[in-house]
mmCIF file of C-alpha atoms and ligand atoms in Angstrom:
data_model
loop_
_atom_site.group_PDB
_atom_site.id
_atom_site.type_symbol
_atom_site.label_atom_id
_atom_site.label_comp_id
_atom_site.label_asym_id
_atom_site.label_seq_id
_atom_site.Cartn_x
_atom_site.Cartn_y
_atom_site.Cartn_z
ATOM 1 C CA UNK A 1 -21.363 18.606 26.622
ATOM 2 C CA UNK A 2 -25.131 17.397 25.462
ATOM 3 C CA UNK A 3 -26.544 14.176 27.050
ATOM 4 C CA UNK A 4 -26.253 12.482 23.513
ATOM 5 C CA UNK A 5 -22.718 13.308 23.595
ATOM 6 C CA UNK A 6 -22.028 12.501 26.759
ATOM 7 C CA UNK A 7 -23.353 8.891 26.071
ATOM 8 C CA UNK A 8 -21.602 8.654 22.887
ATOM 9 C CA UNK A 9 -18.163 9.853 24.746
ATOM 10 C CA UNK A 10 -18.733 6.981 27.722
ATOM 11 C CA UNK A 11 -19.502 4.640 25.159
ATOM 12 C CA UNK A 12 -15.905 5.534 23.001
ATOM 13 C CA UNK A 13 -14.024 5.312 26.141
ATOM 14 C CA UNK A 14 -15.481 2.133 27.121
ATOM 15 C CA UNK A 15 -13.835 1.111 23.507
ATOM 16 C CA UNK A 16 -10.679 3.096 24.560
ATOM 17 C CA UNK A 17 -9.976 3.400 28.024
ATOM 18 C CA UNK A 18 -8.110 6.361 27.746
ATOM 19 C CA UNK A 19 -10.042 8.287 24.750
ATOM 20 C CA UNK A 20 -9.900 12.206 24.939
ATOM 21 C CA UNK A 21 -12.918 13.974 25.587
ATOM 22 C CA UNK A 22 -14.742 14.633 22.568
ATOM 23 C CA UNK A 23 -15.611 18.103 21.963
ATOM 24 C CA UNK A 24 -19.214 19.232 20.059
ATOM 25 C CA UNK A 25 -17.324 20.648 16.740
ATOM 26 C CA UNK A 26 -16.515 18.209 13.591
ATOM 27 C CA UNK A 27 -13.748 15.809 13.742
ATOM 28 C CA UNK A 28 -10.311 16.362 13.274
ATOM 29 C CA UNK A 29 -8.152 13.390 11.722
ATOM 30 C CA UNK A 30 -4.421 13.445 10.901
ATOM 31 C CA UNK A 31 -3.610 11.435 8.394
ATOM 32 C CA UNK A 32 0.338 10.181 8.285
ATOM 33 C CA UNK A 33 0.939 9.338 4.463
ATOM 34 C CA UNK A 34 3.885 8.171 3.222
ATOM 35 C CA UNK A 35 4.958 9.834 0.263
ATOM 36 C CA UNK A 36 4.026 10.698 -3.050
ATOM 37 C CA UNK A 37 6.002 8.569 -4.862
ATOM 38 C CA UNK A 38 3.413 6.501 -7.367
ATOM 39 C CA UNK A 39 0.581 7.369 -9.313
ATOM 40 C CA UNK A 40 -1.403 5.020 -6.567
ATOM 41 C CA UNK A 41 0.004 7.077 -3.953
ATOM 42 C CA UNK A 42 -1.914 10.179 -5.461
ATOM 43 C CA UNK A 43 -5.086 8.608 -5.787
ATOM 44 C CA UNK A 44 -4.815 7.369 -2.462
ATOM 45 C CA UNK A 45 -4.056 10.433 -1.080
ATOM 46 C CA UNK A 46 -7.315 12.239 -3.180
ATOM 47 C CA UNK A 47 -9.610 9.825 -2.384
ATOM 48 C CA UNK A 48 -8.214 10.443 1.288
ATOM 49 C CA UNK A 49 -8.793 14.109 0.725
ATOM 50 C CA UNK A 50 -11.853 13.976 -0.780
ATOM 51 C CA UNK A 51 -14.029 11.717 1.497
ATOM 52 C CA UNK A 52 -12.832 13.743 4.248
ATOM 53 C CA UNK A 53 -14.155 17.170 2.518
ATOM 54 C CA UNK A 54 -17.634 14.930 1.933
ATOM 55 C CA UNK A 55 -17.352 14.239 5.502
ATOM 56 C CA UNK A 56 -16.671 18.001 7.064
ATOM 57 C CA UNK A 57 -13.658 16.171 8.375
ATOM 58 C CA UNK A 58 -11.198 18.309 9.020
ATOM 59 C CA UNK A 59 -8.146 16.471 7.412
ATOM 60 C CA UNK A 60 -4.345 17.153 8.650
ATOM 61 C CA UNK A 61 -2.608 15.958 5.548
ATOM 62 C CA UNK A 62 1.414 15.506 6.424
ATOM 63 C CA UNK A 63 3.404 13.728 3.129
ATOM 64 C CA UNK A 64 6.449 12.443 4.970
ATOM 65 C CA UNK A 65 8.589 12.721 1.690
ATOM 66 C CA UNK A 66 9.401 8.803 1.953
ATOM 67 C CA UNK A 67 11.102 9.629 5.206
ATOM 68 C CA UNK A 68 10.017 7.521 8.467
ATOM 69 C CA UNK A 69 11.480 10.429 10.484
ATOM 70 C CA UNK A 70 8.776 12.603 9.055
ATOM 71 C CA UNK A 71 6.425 10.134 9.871
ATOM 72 C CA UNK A 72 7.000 9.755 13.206
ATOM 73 C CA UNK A 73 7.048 13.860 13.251
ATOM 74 C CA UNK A 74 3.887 14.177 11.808
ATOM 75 C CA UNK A 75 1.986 11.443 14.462
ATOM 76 C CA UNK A 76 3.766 13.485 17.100
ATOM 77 C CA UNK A 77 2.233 16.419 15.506
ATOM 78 C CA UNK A 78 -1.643 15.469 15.586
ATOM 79 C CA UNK A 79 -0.895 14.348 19.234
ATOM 80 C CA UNK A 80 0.039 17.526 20.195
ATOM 81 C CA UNK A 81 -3.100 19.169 18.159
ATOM 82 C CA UNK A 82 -4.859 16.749 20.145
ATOM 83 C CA UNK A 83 -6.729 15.810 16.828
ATOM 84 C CA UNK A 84 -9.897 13.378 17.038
ATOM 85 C CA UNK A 85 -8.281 10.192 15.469
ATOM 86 C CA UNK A 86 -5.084 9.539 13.529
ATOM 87 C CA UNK A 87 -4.612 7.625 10.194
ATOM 88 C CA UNK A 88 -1.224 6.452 9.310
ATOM 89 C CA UNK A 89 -0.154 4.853 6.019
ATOM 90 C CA UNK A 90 3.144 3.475 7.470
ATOM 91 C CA UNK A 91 6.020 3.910 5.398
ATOM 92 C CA UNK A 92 7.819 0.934 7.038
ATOM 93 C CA UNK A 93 6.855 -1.960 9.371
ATOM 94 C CA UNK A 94 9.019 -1.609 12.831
ATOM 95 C CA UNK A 95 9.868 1.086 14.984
ATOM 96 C CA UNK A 96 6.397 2.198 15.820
ATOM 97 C CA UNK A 97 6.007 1.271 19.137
ATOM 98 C CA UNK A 98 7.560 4.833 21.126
ATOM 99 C CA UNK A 99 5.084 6.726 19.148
ATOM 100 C CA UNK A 100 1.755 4.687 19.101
ATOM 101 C CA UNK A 101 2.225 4.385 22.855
ATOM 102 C CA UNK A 102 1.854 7.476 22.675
ATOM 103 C CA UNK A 103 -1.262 8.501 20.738
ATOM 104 C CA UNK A 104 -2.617 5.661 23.676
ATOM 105 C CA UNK A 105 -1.542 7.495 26.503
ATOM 106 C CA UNK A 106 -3.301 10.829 24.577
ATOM 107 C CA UNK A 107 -6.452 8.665 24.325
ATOM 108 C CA UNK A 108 -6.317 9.411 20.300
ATOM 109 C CA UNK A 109 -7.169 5.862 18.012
ATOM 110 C CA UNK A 110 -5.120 5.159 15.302
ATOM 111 C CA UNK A 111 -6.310 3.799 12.462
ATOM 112 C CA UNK A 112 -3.577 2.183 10.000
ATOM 113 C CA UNK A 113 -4.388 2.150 6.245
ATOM 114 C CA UNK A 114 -2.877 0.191 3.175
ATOM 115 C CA UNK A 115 0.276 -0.955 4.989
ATOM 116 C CA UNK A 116 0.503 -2.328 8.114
ATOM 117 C CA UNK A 117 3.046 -2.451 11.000
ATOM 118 C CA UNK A 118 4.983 -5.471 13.462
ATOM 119 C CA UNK A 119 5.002 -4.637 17.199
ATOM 120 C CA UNK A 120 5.750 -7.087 20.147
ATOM 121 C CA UNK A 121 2.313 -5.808 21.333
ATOM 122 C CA UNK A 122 -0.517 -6.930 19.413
ATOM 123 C CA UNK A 123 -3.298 -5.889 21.288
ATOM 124 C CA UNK A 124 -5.717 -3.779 19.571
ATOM 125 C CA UNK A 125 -3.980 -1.046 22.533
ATOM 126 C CA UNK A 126 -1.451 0.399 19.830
ATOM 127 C CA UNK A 127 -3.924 0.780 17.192
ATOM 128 C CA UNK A 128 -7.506 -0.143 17.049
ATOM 129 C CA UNK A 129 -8.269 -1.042 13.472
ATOM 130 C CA UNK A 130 -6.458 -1.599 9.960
ATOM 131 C CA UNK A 131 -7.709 -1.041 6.680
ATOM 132 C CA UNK A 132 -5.424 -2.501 3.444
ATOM 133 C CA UNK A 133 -4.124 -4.703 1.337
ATOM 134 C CA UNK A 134 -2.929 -8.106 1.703
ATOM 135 C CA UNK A 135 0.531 -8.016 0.477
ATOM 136 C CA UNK A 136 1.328 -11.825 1.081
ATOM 137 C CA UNK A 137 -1.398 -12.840 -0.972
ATOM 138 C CA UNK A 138 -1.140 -10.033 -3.962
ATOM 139 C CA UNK A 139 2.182 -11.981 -4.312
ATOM 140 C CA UNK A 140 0.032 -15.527 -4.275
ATOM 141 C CA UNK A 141 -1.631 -14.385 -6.951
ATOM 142 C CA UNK A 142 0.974 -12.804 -9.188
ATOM 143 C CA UNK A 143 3.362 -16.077 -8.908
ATOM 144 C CA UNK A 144 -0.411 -18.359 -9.375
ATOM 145 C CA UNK A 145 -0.330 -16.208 -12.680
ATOM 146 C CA UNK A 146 3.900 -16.884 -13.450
ATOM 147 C CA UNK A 147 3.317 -20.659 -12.974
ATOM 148 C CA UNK A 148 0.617 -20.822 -15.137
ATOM 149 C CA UNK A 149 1.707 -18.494 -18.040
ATOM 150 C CA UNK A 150 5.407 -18.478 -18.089
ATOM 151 C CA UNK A 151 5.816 -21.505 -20.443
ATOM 152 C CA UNK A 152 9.886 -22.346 -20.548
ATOM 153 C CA UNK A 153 10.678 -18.995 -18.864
ATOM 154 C CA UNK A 154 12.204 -19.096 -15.319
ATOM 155 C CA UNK A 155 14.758 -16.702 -14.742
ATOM 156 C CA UNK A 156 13.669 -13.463 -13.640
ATOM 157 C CA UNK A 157 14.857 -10.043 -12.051
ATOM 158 C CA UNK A 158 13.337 -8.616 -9.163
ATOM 159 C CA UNK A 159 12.086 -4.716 -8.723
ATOM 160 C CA UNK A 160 11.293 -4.535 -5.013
ATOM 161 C CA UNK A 161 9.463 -1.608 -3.206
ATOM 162 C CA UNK A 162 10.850 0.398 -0.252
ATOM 163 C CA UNK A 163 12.485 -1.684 2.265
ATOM 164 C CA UNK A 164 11.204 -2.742 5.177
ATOM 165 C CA UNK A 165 7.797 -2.180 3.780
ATOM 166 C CA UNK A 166 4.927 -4.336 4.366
ATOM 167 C CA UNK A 167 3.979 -3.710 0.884
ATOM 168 C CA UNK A 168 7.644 -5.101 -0.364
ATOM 169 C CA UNK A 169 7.894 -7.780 2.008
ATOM 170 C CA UNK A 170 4.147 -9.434 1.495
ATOM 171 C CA UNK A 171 4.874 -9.507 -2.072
ATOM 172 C CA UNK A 172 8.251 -10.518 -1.689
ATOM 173 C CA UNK A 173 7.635 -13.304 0.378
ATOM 174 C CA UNK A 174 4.316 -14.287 -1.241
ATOM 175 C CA UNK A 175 5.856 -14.931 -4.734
ATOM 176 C CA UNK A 176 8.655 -16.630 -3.292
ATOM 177 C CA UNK A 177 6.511 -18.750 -1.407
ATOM 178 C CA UNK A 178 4.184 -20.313 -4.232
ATOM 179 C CA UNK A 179 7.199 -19.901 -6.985
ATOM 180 C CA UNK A 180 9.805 -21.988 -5.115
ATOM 181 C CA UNK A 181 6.928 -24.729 -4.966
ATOM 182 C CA UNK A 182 7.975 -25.335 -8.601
ATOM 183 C CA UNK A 183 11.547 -25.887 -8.582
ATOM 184 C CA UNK A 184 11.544 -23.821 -12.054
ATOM 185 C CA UNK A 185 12.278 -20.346 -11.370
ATOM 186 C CA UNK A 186 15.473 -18.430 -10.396
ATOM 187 C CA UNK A 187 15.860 -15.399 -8.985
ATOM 188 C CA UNK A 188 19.275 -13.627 -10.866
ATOM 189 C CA UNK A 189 18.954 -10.525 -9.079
ATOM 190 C CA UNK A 190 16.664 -8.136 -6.834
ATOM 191 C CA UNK A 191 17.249 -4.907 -6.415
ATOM 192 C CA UNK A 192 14.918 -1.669 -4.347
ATOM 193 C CA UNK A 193 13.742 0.587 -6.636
ATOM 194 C CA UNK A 194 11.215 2.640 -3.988
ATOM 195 C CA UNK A 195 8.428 2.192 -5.569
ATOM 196 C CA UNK A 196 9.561 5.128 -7.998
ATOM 197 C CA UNK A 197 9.459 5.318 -11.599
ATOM 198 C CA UNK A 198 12.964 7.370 -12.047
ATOM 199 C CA UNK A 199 14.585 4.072 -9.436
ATOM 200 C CA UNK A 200 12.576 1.479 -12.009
ATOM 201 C CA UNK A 201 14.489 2.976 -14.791
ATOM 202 C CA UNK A 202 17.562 3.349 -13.397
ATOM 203 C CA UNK A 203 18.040 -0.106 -11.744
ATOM 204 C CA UNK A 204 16.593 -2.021 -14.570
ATOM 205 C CA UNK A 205 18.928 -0.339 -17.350
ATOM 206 C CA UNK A 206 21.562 -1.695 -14.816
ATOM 207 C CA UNK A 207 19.917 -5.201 -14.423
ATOM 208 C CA UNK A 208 19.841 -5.445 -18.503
ATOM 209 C CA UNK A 209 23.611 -4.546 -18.355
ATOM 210 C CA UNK A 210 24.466 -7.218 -15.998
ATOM 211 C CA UNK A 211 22.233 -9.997 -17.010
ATOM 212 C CA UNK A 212 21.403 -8.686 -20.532
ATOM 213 C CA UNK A 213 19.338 -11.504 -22.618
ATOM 214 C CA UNK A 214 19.219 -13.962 -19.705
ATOM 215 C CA UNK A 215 16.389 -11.693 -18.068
ATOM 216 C CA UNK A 216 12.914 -13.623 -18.978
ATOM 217 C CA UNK A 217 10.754 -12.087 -16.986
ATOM 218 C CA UNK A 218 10.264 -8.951 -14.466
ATOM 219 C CA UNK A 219 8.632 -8.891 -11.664
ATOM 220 C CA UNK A 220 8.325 -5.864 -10.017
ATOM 221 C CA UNK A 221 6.817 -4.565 -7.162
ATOM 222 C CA UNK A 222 4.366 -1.778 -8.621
ATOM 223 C CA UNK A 223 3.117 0.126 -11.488
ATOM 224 C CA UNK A 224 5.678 3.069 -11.577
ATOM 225 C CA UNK A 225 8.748 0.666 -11.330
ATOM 226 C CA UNK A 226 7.436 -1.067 -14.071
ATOM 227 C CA UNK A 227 6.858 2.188 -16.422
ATOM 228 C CA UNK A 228 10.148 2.952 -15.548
ATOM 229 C CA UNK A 229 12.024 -0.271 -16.211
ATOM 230 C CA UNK A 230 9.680 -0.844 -19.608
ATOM 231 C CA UNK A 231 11.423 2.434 -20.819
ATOM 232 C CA UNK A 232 14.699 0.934 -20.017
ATOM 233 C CA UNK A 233 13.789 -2.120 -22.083
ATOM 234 C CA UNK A 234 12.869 -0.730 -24.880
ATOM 235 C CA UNK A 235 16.197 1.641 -24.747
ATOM 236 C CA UNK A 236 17.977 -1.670 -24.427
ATOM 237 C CA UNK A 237 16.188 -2.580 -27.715
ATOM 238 C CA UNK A 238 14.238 -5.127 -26.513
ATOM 239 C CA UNK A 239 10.413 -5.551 -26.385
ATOM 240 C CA UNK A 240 8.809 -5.464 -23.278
ATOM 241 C CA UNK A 241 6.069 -8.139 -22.147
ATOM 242 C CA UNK A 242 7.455 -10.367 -25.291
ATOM 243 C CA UNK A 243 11.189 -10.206 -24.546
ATOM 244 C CA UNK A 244 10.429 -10.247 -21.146
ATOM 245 C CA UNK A 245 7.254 -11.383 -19.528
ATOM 246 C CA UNK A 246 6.655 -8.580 -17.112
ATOM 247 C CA UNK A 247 4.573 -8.936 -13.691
ATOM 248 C CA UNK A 248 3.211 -5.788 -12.046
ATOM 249 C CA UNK A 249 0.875 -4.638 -9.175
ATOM 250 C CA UNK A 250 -1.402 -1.594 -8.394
ATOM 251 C CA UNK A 251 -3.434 -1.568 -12.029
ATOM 252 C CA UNK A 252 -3.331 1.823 -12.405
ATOM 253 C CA UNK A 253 -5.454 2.749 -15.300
ATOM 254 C CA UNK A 254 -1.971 3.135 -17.785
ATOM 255 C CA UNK A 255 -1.427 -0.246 -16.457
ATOM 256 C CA UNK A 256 -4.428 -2.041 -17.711
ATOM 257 C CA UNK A 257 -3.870 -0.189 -20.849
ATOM 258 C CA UNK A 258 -0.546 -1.556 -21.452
ATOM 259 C CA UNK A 259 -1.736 -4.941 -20.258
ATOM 260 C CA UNK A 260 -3.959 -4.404 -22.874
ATOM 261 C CA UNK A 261 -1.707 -3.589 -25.211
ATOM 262 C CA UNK A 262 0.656 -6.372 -24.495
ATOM 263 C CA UNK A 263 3.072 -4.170 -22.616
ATOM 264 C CA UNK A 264 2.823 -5.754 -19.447
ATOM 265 C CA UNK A 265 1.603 -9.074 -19.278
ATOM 266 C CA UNK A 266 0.300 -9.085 -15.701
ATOM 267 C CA UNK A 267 -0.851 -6.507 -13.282
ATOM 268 C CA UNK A 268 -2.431 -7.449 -9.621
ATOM 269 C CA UNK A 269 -4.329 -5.020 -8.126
ATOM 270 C CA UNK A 270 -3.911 -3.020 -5.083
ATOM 271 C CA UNK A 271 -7.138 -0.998 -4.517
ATOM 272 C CA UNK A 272 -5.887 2.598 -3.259
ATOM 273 C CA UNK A 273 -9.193 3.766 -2.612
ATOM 274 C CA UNK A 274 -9.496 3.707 1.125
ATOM 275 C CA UNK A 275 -10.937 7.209 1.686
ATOM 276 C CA UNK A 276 -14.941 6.117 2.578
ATOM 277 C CA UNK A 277 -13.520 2.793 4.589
ATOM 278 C CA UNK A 278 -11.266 4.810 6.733
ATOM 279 C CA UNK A 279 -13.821 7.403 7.528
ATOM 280 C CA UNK A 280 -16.599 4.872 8.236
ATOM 281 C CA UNK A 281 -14.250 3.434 10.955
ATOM 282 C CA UNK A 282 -13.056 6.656 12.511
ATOM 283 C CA UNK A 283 -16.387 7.524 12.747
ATOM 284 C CA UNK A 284 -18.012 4.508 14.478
ATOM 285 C CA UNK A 285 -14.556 4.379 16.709
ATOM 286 C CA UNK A 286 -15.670 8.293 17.774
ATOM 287 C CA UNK A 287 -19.366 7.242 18.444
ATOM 288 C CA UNK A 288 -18.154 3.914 19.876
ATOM 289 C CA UNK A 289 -19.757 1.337 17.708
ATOM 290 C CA UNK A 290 -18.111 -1.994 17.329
ATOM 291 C CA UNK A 291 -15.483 -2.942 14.531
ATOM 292 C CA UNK A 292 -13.919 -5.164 12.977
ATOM 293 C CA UNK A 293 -10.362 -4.510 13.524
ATOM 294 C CA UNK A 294 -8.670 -6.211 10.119
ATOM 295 C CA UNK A 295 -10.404 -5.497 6.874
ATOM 296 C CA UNK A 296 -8.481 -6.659 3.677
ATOM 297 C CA UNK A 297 -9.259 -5.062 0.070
ATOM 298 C CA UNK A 298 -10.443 -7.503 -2.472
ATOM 299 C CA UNK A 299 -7.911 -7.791 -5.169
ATOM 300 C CA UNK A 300 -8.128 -9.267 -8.956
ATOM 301 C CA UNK A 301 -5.700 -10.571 -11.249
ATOM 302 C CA UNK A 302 -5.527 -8.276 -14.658
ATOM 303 C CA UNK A 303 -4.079 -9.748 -17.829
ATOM 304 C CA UNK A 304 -4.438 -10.188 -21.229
ATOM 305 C CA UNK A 305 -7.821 -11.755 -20.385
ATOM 306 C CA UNK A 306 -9.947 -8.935 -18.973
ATOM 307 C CA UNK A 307 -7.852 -5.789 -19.119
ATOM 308 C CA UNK A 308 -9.475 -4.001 -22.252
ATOM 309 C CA UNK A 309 -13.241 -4.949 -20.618
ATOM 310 C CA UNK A 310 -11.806 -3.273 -17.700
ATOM 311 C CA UNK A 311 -10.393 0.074 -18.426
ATOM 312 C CA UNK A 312 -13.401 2.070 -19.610
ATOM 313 C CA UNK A 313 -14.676 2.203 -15.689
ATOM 314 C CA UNK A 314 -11.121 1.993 -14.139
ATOM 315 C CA UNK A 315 -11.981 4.238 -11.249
ATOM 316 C CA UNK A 316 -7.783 5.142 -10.766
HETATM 317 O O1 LIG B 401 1.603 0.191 -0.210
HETATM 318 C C1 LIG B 401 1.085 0.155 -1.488
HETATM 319 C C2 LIG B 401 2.184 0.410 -2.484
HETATM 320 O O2 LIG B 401 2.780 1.665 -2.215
HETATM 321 C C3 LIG B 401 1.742 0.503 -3.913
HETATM 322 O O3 LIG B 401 1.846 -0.687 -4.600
HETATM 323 C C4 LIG B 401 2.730 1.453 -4.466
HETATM 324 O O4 LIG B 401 2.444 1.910 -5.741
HETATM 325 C C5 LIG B 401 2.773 2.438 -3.385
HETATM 326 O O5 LIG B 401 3.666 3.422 -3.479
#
């Protein structure tokens, strides 16, 4: 090892007491994602990919198929390749504790991205910095936008991401809170669709059965639910975003289209484009340069009001 990187490794494992020994050849990050199951997903995942091939990262890329199992697997995987740092988008909030202790005793960070988890220890010893969205105030915003554009609708049906997320539970919880404030709005039903379009569909056609012309408005936890329950709307005969006022999150670039065209009225974003953030922090983590341990995207209401000035440079 070179005196420069011999300082640099002292100075990591001052940050990390039990860091591996860094070797002179390019990184090596595993990267834990959840799934493919949105369009959001896949961009994440690319712009994952890509800043890592900018980089000369080498990138382990494990999809755990929406399976935690897998998840756990594939952080048990990178600890055994003894990999430089490990990024995990986790699928769910609890259980991570066996395996994070882990990647600590193996002296390997961990780096959490777009969701994050609940442990009884919340020392920055499980995982040393998080990089996402904040799901609890995505659902501020979206019920800010229901109280102030819903008129004399109140009774709405609920779409909710993958259970136990912190994705479905922020925005869960979020709505609830700031809704409830009014005393207007009642929830008839929610149901998990998995943040999948075939799930939006299918639970929405059965929502429309049950409830049929009661439903007023939709709220639903992401982009690809909502393309999937719009489809069951208009099967059902009914117009979506005038029949029912519809409330979405991710903007994907088809979803500020059909806010701009009136399909949805309401989409808040979720910015999946975490690729240079992540590898800025693995890398000052590996040279052991201070960070800040919570960063939060920046996310923007889109409706009727700005979503056709927005598409043309929609970057996802
Ligand atoms: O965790 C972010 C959520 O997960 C996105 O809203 C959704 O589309 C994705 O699958």
């Amino acid at each position: 090892m070179n005196t420069h990187r011999l300082i640099r490794h002292l100075l990591v494992c001052a940050a990390l007491p039990l860091c591996a020994l860094a070797a002179d050849k390019p990184l090596t990050v595993g990267f834990a994602q959840t799934g493919a199951e949105s369009g959001w997903r896949i961009a994440n995942s690319n712009s994952m990919k890509n800043e890592a091939q900018a980089r000369g990262v080498t990138l382990k890329f494990v999809d755990a198929e929406g399976q935690i199992k897998n998840q756990f697997a594939a952080v048990e995987g990178f600890i055994a390749d003894k990999v430089d740092a490990i990024v995990i988008a986790p699928l769910v909030e609890t259980g991570w504790e066996e395996v994070l202790g882990r990647a600590r005793t193996a002296g390997i960070p961990v780096i959490l991205t777009d969701r994050n988890i609940r442990t009884t220890d919340t020392s920055d010893a499980l995982w040393a910095a998080f990089i996402g969205s904040d799901f609890l105030a995505e659902g501020h915003k979206a019920a800010e936008w229901l109280v102030a554009n819903a008129g004399t609708r109140s009774k709405i049906v609920e779409l909710q991401g993958e259970a136990g997320s912190s994705a479905a539970q922020g925005r869960r919880r979020g709505f609830i809170e700031v809704a409830s404030k009014t005393g207007k709005f009642k929830v008839l039903e929610t149901v998990v669709a998995d943040f999948r379009r075939d799930k939006g569909k299918q639970k929405m056609a059965e929502l429309l059965k049950k409830h049929g012309r009661e439903i007023e408005v939709l709220y639903s936890h992401n982009d690809d639910m909502t393309f999937g329950a719009i489809e069951a709307i208009e099967e059902a005969g009914l117009v979506p975003g005038k029949d029912i006022l519809i409330v979405s999150f991710d903007a994907v670039k088809d979803a500020v289209k059909a806010v701009a065209d009136g399909k949805i009225n309401c989409t808040v974003e979720c910015n999946p484009l975490f690729g240079p953030p992540v590898f800025d922090v693995v890398q000052k983590i590996i040279s052991g340069q201070k960070i800040r341990r919570t960063t939060y995207n920046e996310d923007h209401v889109i409706d009727a009001s700005n979503a056709a000035a927005l598409l043309p440079t929609r970057k996802y």
